[in-house]
PDB file of C-alpha atoms in Angstrom:
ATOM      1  CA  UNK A 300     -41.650 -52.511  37.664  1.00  0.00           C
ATOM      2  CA  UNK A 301     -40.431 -55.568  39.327  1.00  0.00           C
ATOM      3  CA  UNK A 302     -42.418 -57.547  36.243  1.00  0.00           C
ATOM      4  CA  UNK A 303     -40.113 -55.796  34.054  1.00  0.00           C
ATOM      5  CA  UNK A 304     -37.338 -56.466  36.641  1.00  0.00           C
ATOM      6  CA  UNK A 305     -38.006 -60.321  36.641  1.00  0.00           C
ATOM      7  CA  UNK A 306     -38.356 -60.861  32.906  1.00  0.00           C
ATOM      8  CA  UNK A 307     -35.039 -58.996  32.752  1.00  0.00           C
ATOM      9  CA  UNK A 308     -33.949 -62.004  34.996  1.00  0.00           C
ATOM     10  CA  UNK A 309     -34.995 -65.021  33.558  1.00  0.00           C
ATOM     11  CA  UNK A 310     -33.665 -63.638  29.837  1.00  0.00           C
ATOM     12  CA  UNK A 311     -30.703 -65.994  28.880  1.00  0.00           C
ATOM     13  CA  UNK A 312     -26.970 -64.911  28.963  1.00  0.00           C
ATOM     14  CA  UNK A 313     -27.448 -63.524  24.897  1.00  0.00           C
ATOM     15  CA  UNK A 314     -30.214 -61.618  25.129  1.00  0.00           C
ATOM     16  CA  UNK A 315     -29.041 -60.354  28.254  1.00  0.00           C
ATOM     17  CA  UNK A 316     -25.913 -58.795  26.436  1.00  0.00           C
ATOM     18  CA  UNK A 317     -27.965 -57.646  22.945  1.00  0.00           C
ATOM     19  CA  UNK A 318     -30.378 -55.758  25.367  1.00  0.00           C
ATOM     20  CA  UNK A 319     -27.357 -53.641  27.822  1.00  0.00           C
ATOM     21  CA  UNK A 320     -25.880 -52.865  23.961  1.00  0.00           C
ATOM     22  CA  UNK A 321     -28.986 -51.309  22.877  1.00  0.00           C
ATOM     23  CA  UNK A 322     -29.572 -49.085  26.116  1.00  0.00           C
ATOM     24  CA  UNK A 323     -26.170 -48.008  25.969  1.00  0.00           C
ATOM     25  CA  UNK A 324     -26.403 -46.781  22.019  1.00  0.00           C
ATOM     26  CA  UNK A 325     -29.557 -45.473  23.257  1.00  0.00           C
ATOM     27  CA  UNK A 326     -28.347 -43.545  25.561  1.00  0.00           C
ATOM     28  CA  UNK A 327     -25.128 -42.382  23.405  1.00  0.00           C
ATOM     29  CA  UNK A 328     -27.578 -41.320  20.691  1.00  0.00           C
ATOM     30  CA  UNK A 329     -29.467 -39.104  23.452  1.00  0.00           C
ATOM     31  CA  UNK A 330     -25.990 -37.543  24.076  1.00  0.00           C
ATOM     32  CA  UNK A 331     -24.745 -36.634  20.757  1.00  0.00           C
ATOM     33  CA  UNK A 332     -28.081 -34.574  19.674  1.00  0.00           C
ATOM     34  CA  UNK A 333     -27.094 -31.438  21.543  1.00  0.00           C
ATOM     35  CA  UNK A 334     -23.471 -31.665  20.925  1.00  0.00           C
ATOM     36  CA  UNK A 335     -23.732 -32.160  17.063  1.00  0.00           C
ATOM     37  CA  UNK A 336     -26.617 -29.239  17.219  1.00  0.00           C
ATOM     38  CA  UNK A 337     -23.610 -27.276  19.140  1.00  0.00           C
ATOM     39  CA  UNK A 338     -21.392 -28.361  16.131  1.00  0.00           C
ATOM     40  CA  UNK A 339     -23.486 -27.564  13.414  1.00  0.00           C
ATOM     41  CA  UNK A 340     -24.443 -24.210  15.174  1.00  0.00           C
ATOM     42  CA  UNK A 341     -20.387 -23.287  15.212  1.00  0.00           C
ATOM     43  CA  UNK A 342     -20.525 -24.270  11.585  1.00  0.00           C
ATOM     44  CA  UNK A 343     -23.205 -21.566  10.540  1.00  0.00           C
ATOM     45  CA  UNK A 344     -21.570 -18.367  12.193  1.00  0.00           C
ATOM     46  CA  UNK A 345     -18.112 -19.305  11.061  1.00  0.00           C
ATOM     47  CA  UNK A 346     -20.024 -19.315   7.491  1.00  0.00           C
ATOM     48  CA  UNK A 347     -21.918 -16.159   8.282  1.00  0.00           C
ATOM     49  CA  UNK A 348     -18.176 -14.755   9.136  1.00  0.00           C
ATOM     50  CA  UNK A 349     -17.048 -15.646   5.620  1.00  0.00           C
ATOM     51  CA  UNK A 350     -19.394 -14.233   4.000  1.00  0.00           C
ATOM     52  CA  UNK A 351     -19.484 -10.773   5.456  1.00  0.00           C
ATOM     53  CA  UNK A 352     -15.665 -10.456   5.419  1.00  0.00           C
ATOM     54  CA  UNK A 353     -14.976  -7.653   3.635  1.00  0.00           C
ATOM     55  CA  UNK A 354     -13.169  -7.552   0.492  1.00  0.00           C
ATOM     56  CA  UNK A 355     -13.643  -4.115  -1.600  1.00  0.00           C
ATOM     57  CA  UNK A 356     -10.363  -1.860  -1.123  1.00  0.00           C
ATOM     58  CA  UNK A 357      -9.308   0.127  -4.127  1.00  0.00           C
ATOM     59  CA  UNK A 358      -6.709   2.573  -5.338  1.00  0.00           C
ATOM     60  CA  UNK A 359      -8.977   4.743  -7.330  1.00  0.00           C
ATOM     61  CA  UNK A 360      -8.202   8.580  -9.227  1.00  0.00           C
ATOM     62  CA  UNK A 361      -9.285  11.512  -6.927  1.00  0.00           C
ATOM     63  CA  UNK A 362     -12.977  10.686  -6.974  1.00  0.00           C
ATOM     64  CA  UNK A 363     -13.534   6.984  -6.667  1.00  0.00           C
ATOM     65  CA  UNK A 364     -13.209   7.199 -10.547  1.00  0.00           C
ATOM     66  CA  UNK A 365     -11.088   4.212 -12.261  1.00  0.00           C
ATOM     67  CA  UNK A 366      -7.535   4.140 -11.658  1.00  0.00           C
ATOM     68  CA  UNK A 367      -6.656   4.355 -15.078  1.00  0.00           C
ATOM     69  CA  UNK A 368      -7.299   8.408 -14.641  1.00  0.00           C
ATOM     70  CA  UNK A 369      -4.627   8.736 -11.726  1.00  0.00           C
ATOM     71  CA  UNK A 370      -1.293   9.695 -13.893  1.00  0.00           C
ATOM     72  CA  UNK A 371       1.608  11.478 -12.835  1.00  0.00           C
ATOM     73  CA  UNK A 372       3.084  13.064 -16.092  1.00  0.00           C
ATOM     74  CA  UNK A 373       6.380  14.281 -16.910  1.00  0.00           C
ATOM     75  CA  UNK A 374       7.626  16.637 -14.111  1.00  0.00           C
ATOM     76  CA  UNK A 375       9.768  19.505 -15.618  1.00  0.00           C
ATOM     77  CA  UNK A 376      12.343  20.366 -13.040  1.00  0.00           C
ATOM     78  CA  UNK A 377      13.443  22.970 -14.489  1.00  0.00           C
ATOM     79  CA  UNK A 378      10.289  25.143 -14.836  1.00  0.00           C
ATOM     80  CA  UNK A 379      11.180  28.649 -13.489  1.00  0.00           C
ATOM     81  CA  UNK A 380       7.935  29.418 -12.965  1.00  0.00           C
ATOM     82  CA  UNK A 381       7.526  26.302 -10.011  1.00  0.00           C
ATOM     83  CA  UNK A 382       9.530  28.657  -7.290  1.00  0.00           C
ATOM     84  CA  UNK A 383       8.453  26.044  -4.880  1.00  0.00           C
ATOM     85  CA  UNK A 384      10.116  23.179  -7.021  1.00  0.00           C
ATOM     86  CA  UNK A 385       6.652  20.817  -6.009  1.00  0.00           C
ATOM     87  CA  UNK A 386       3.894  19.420  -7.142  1.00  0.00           C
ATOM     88  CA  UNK A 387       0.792  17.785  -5.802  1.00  0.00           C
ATOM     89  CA  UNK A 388      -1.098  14.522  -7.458  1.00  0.00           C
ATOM     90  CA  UNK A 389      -4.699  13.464  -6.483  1.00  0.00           C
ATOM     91  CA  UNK A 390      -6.004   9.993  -6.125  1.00  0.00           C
ATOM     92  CA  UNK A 391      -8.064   7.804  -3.665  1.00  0.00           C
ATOM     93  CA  UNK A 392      -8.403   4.944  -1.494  1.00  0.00           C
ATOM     94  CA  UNK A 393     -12.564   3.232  -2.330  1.00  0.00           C
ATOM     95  CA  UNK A 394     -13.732   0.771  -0.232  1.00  0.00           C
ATOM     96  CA  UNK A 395     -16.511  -0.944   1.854  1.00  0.00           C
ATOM     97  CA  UNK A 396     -16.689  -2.531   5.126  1.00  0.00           C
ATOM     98  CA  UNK A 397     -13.457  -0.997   5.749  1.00  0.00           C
ATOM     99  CA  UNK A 398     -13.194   0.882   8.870  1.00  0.00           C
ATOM    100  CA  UNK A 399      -9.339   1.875   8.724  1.00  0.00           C
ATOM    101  CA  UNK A 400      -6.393   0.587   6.361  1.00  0.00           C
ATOM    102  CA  UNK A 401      -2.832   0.735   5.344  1.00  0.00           C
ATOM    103  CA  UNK A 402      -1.510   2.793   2.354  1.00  0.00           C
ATOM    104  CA  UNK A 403       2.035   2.368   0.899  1.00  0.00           C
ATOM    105  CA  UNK A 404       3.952   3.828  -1.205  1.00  0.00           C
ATOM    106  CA  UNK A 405       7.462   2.272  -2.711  1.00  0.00           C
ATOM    107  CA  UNK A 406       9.466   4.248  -5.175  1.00  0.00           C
ATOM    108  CA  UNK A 407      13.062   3.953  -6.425  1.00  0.00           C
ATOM    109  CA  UNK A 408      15.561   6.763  -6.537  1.00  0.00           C
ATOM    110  CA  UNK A 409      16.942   7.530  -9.361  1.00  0.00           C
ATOM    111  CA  UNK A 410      15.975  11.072  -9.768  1.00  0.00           C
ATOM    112  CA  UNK A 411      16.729  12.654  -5.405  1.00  0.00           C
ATOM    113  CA  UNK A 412      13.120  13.501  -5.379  1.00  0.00           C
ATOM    114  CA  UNK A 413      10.870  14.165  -1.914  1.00  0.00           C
ATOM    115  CA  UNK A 414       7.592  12.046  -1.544  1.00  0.00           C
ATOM    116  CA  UNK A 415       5.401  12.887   0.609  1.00  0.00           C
ATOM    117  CA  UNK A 416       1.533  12.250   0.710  1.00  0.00           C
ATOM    118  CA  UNK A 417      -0.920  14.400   2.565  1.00  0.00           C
ATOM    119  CA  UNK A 418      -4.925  14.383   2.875  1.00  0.00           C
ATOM    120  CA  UNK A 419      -7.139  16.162   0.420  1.00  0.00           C
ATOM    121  CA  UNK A 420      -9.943  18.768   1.251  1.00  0.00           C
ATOM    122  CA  UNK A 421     -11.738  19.639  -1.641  1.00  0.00           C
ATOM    123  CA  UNK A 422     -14.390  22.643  -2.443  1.00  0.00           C
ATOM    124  CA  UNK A 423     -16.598  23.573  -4.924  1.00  0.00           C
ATOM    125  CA  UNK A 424     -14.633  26.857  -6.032  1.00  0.00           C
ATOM    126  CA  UNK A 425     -11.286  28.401  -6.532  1.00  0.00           C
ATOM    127  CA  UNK A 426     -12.599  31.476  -4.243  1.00  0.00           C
ATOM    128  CA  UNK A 427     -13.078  28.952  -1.600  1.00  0.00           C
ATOM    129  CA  UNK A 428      -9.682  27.099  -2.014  1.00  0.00           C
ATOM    130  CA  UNK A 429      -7.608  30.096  -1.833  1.00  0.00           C
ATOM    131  CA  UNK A 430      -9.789  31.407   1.626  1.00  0.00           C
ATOM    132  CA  UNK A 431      -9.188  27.788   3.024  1.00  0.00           C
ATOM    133  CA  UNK A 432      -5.514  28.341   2.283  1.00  0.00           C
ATOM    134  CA  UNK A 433      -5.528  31.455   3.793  1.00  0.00           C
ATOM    135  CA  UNK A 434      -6.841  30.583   6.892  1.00  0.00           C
ATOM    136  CA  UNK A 435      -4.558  27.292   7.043  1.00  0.00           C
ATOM    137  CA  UNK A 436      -1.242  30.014   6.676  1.00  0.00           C
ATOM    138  CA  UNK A 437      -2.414  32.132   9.544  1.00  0.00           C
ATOM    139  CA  UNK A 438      -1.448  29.219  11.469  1.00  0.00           C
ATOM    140  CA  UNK A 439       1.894  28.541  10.084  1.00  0.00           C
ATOM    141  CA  UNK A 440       4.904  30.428  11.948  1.00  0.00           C
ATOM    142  CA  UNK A 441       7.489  29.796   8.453  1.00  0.00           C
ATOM    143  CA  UNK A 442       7.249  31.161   5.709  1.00  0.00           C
ATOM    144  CA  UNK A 443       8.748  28.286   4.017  1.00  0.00           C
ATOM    145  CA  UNK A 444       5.899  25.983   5.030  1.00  0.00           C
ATOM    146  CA  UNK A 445       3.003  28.234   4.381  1.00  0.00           C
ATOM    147  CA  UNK A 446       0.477  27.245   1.673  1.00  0.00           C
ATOM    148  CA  UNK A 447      -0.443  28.494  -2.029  1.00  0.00           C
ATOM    149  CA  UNK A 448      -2.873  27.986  -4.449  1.00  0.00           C
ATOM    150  CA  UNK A 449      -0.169  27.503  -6.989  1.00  0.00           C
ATOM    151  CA  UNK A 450       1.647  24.451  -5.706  1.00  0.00           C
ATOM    152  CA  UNK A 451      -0.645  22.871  -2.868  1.00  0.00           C
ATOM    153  CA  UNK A 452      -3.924  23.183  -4.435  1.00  0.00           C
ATOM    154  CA  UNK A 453      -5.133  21.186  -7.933  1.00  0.00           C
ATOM    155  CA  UNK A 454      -8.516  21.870  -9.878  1.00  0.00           C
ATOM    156  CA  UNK A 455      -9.782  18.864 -10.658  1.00  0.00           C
ATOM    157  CA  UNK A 456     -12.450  17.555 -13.400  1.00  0.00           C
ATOM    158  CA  UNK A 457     -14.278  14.752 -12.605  1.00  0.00           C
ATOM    159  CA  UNK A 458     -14.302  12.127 -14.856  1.00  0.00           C
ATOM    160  CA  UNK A 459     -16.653   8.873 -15.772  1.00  0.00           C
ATOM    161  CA  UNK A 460     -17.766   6.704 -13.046  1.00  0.00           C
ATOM    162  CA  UNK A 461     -16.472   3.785 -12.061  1.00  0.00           C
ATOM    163  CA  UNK A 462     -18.171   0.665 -13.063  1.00  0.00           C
ATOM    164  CA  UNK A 463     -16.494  -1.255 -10.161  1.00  0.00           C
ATOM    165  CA  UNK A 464     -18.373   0.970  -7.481  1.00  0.00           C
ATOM    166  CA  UNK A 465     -21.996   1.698  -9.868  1.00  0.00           C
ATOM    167  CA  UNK A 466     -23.926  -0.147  -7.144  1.00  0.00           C
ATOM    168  CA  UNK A 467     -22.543   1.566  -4.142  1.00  0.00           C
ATOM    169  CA  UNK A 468     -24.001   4.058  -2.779  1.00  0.00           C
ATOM    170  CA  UNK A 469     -20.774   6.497  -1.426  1.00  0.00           C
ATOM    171  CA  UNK A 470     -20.911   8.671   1.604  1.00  0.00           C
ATOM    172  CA  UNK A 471     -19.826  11.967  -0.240  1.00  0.00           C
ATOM    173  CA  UNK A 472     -22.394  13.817  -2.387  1.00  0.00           C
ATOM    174  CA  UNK A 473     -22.834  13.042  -6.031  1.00  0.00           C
ATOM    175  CA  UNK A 474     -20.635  14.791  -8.926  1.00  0.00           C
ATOM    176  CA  UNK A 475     -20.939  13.830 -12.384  1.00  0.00           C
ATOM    177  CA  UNK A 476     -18.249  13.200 -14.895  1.00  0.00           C
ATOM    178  CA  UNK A 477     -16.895  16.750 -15.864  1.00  0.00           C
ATOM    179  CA  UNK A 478     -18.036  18.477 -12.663  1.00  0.00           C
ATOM    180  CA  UNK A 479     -14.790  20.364 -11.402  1.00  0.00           C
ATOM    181  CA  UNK A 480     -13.246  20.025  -7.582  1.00  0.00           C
ATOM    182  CA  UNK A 481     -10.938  21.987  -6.017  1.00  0.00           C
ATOM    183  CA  UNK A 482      -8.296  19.869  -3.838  1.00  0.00           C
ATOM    184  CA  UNK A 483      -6.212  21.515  -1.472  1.00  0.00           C
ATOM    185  CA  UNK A 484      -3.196  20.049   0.752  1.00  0.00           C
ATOM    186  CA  UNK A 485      -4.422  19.101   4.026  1.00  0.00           C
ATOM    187  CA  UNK A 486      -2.596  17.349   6.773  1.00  0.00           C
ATOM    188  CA  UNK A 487       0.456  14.927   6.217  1.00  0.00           C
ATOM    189  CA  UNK A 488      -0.125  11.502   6.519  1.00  0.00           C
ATOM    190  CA  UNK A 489       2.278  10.177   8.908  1.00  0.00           C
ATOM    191  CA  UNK A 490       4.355   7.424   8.273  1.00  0.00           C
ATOM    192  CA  UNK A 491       8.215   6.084   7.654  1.00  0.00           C
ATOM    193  CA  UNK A 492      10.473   4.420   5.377  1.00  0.00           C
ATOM    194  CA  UNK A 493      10.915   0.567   6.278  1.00  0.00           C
ATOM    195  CA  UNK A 494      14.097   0.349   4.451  1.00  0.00           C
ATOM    196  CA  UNK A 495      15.745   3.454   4.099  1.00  0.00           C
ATOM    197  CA  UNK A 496      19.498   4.018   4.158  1.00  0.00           C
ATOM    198  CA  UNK A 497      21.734   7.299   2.761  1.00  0.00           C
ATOM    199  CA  UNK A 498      24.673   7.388   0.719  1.00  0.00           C
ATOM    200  CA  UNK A 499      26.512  10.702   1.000  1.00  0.00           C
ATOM    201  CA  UNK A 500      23.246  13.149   1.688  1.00  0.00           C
ATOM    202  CA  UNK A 501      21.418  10.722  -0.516  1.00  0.00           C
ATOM    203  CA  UNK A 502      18.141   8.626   0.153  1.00  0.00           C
ATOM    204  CA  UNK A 503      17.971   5.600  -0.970  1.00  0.00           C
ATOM    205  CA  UNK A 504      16.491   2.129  -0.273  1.00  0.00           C
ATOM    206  CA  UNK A 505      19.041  -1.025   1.684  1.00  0.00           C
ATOM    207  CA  UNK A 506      18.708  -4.294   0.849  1.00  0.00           C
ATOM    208  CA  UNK A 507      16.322  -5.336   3.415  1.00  0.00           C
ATOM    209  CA  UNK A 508      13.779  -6.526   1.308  1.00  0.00           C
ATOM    210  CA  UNK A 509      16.119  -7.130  -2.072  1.00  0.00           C
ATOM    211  CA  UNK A 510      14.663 -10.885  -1.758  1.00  0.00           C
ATOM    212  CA  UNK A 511      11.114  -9.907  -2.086  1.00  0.00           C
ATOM    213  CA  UNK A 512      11.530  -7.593  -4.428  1.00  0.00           C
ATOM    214  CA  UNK A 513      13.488  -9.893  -6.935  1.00  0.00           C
ATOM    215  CA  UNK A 514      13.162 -12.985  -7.845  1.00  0.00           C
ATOM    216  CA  UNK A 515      15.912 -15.236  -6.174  1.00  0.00           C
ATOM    217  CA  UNK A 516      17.462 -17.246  -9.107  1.00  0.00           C
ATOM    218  CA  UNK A 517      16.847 -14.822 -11.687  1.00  0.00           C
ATOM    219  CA  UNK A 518      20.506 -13.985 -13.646  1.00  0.00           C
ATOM    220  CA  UNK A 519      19.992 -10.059 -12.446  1.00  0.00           C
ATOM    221  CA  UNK A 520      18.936 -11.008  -9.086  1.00  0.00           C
ATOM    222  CA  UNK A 521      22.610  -9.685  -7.486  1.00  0.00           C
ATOM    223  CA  UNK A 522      22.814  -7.466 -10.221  1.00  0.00           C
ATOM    224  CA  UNK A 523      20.494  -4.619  -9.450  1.00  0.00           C
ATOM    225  CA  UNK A 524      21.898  -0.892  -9.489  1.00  0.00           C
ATOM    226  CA  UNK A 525      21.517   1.074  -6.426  1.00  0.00           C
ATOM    227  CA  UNK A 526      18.895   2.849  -7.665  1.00  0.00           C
ATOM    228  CA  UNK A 527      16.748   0.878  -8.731  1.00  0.00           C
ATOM    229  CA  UNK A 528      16.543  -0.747  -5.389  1.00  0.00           C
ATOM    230  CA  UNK A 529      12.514   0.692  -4.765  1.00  0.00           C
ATOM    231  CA  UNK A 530      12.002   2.410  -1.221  1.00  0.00           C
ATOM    232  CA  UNK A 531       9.543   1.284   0.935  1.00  0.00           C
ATOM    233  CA  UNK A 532       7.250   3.725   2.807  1.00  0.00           C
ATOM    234  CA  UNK A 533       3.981   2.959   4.991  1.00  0.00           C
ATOM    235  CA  UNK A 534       1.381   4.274   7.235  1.00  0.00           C
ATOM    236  CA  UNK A 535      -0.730   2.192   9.185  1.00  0.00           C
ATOM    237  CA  UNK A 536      -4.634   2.567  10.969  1.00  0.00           C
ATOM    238  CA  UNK A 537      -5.358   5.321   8.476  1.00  0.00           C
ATOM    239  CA  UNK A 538      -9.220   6.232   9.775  1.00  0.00           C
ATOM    240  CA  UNK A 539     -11.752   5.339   6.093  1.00  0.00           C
ATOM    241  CA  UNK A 540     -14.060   7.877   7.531  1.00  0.00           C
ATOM    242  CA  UNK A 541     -13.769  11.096  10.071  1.00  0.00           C
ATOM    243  CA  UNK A 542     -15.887   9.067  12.834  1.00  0.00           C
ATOM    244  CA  UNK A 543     -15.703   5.283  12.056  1.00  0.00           C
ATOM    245  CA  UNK A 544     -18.045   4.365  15.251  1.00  0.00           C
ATOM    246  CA  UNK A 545     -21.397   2.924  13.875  1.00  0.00           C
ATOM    247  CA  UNK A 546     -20.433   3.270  10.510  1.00  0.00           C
ATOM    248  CA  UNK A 547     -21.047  -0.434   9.365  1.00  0.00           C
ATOM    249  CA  UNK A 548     -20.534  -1.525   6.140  1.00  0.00           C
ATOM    250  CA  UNK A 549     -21.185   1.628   3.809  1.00  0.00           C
ATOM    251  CA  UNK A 550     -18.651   2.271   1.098  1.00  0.00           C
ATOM    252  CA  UNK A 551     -16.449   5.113   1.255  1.00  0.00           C
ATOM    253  CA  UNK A 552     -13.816   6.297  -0.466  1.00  0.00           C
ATOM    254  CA  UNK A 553     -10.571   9.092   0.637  1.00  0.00           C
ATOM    255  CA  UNK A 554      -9.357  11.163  -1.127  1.00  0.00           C
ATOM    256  CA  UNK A 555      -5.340  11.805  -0.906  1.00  0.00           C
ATOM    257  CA  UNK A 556      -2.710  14.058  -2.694  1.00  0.00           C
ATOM    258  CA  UNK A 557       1.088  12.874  -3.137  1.00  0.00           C
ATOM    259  CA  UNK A 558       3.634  16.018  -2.955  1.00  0.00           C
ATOM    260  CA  UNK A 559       6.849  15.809  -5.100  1.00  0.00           C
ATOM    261  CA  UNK A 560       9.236  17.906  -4.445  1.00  0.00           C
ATOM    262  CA  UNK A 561      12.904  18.682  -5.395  1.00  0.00           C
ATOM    263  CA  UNK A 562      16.130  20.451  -4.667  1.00  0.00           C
ATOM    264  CA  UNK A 563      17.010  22.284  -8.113  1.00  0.00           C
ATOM    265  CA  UNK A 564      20.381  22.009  -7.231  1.00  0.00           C
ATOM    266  CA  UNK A 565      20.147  18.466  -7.740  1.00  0.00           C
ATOM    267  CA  UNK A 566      17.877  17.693 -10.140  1.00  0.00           C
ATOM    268  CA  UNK A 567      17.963  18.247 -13.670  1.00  0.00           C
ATOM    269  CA  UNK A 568      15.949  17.938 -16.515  1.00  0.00           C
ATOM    270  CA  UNK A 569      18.078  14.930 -17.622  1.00  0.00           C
ATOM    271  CA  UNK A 570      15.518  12.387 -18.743  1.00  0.00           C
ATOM    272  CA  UNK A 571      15.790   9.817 -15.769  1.00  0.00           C
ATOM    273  CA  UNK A 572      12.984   7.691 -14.743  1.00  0.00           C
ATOM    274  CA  UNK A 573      11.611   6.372 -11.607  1.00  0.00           C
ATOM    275  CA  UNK A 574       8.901   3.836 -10.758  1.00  0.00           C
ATOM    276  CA  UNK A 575       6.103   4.824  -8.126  1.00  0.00           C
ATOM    277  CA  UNK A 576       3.789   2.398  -6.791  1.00  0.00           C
ATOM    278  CA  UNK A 577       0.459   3.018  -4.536  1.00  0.00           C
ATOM    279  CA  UNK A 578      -1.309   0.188  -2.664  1.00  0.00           C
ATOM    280  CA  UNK A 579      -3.607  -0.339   0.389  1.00  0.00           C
ATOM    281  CA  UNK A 580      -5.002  -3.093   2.383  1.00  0.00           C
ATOM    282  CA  UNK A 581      -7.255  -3.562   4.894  1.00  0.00           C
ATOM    283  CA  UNK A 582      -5.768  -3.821   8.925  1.00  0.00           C
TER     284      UNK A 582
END
């Protein structure tokens, strides 16, 4: 050692200097290894993160089927055989890797209608829809709210599958395209209005989010009839799946009705139209 010690000595003033630079770049060389291993480590799970992000979240019809067989016809008011002035709607929320979610709903009010949306129970027969609506009314104290087959259940038929979801796998059992469902009202949904205001006894939406609804700038932006200002309703942390713990990844889907209903002292058969629109997205 003291060799190396006295050749270190007797080196001249340069090589001196050239040899302390290359044991100090040594040395920081020895020191970056495990911090640009750390680096590149924190660089694999944040792309392992990306890629398992979910991003399938649908608004389907009633069975996961395409959206383009969810339609709310023409609702005749003035039916006399619709003593409960309502009617129920089926569709669905799809998804995967989607433990819970928002759903909204945003109409605007030119016909005084009642929204309201409620879970779906479905069966396999109309014997066993009106006994699970019996049971459900033995529960209910008014006879107001109580269920009927009528106006809180709809038979369904299944229709084609949706391409979209062909290679998932979905936690209910397997119906083909024509198969027929029976979907009963189940529990409400709850949730509010965000922008709700009345005139007289009247519903409608405020202004509150007039800017994101219309285009600023636009010649009709301060020009918009009452109306036709949509409502906005939502309900957050809706559960994808009765017990989400340990459910993964797999692909569901949920299957909701929306009830509109009516005061036939206010509504006519006068050919008004409103606009309805259904999203979700994931929490």
């Amino acid at each position: 050692m003291s060799k190396v010690f006295n050749k270190i000595k007797n080196l001249k003033l340069k090589e001196k200097i050239q040899l302390i630079m290359a044991l100090l770049l040594t040395l920081a060389i020895i020191v970056s290894i495990p911090v640009y291993a750390w680096f590149n480590h924190q660089r694999q799970i944040a792309e392992l993160q990306r890629i398992k992000t979910p991003d399938l979240l649908y608004i389907s019809a009633a069975y996961a089927e395409d959206v383009k067989y969810f339609q709310i016809p023409s609702i005749d008011v003035a039916d006399e055989n619709n003593t409960k002035h309502r009617q129920v709607f089926p569709f669905a929320v799809a998804g995967e890797y989607v433990p819970e979610f928002t759903l909204q709903l945003a109409h605007t009010t030119n016909i005084p209608f009642t929204y309201k949306i409620y879970e779906a129970e479905y069966y396999d027969t109309e014997s066993a829809a009106r006994t699970a609506i019996n049971t459900k009314n033995q529960s209910i104290a008014e006879e107001a709210d109580k269920l009927s087959y009528e106006y809180d259940a709809v038979k369904y038929d299944v229709k084609a599958k949706w391409t979209m979801l062909d290679e998932y796998t979905l936690s209910q059992r397997t119906l083909n395209a024509g198969d027929t469902l029976y979907l009963v009202k189940g529990n409400q949904v709850s949730g509010s209005y965000l922008n709700s205001t009345t005139s007289g006894n009247r519903l409608i939406a405020s202004n509150k989010y007039h800017p994101e609804t219309y285009k600023d700038g636009d010649s009709t932006y301060g020009q918009v009839q009452t109306y036709a200002e949509p409502l906005y309703w939502q309900s957050r942390k809706i559960s994808s799946v009765p017990n989400p713990s340990g459910w993964g990844g797999n692909p569901f889907f949920k299957t909701f009705v929306i009830e509109i209903s009516w005061d036939p002292s206010e509504v006519q058969n006068d050919k008004e139209t409103d606009m309805i629109y259904i999203s979700a997205y994931r929490e």
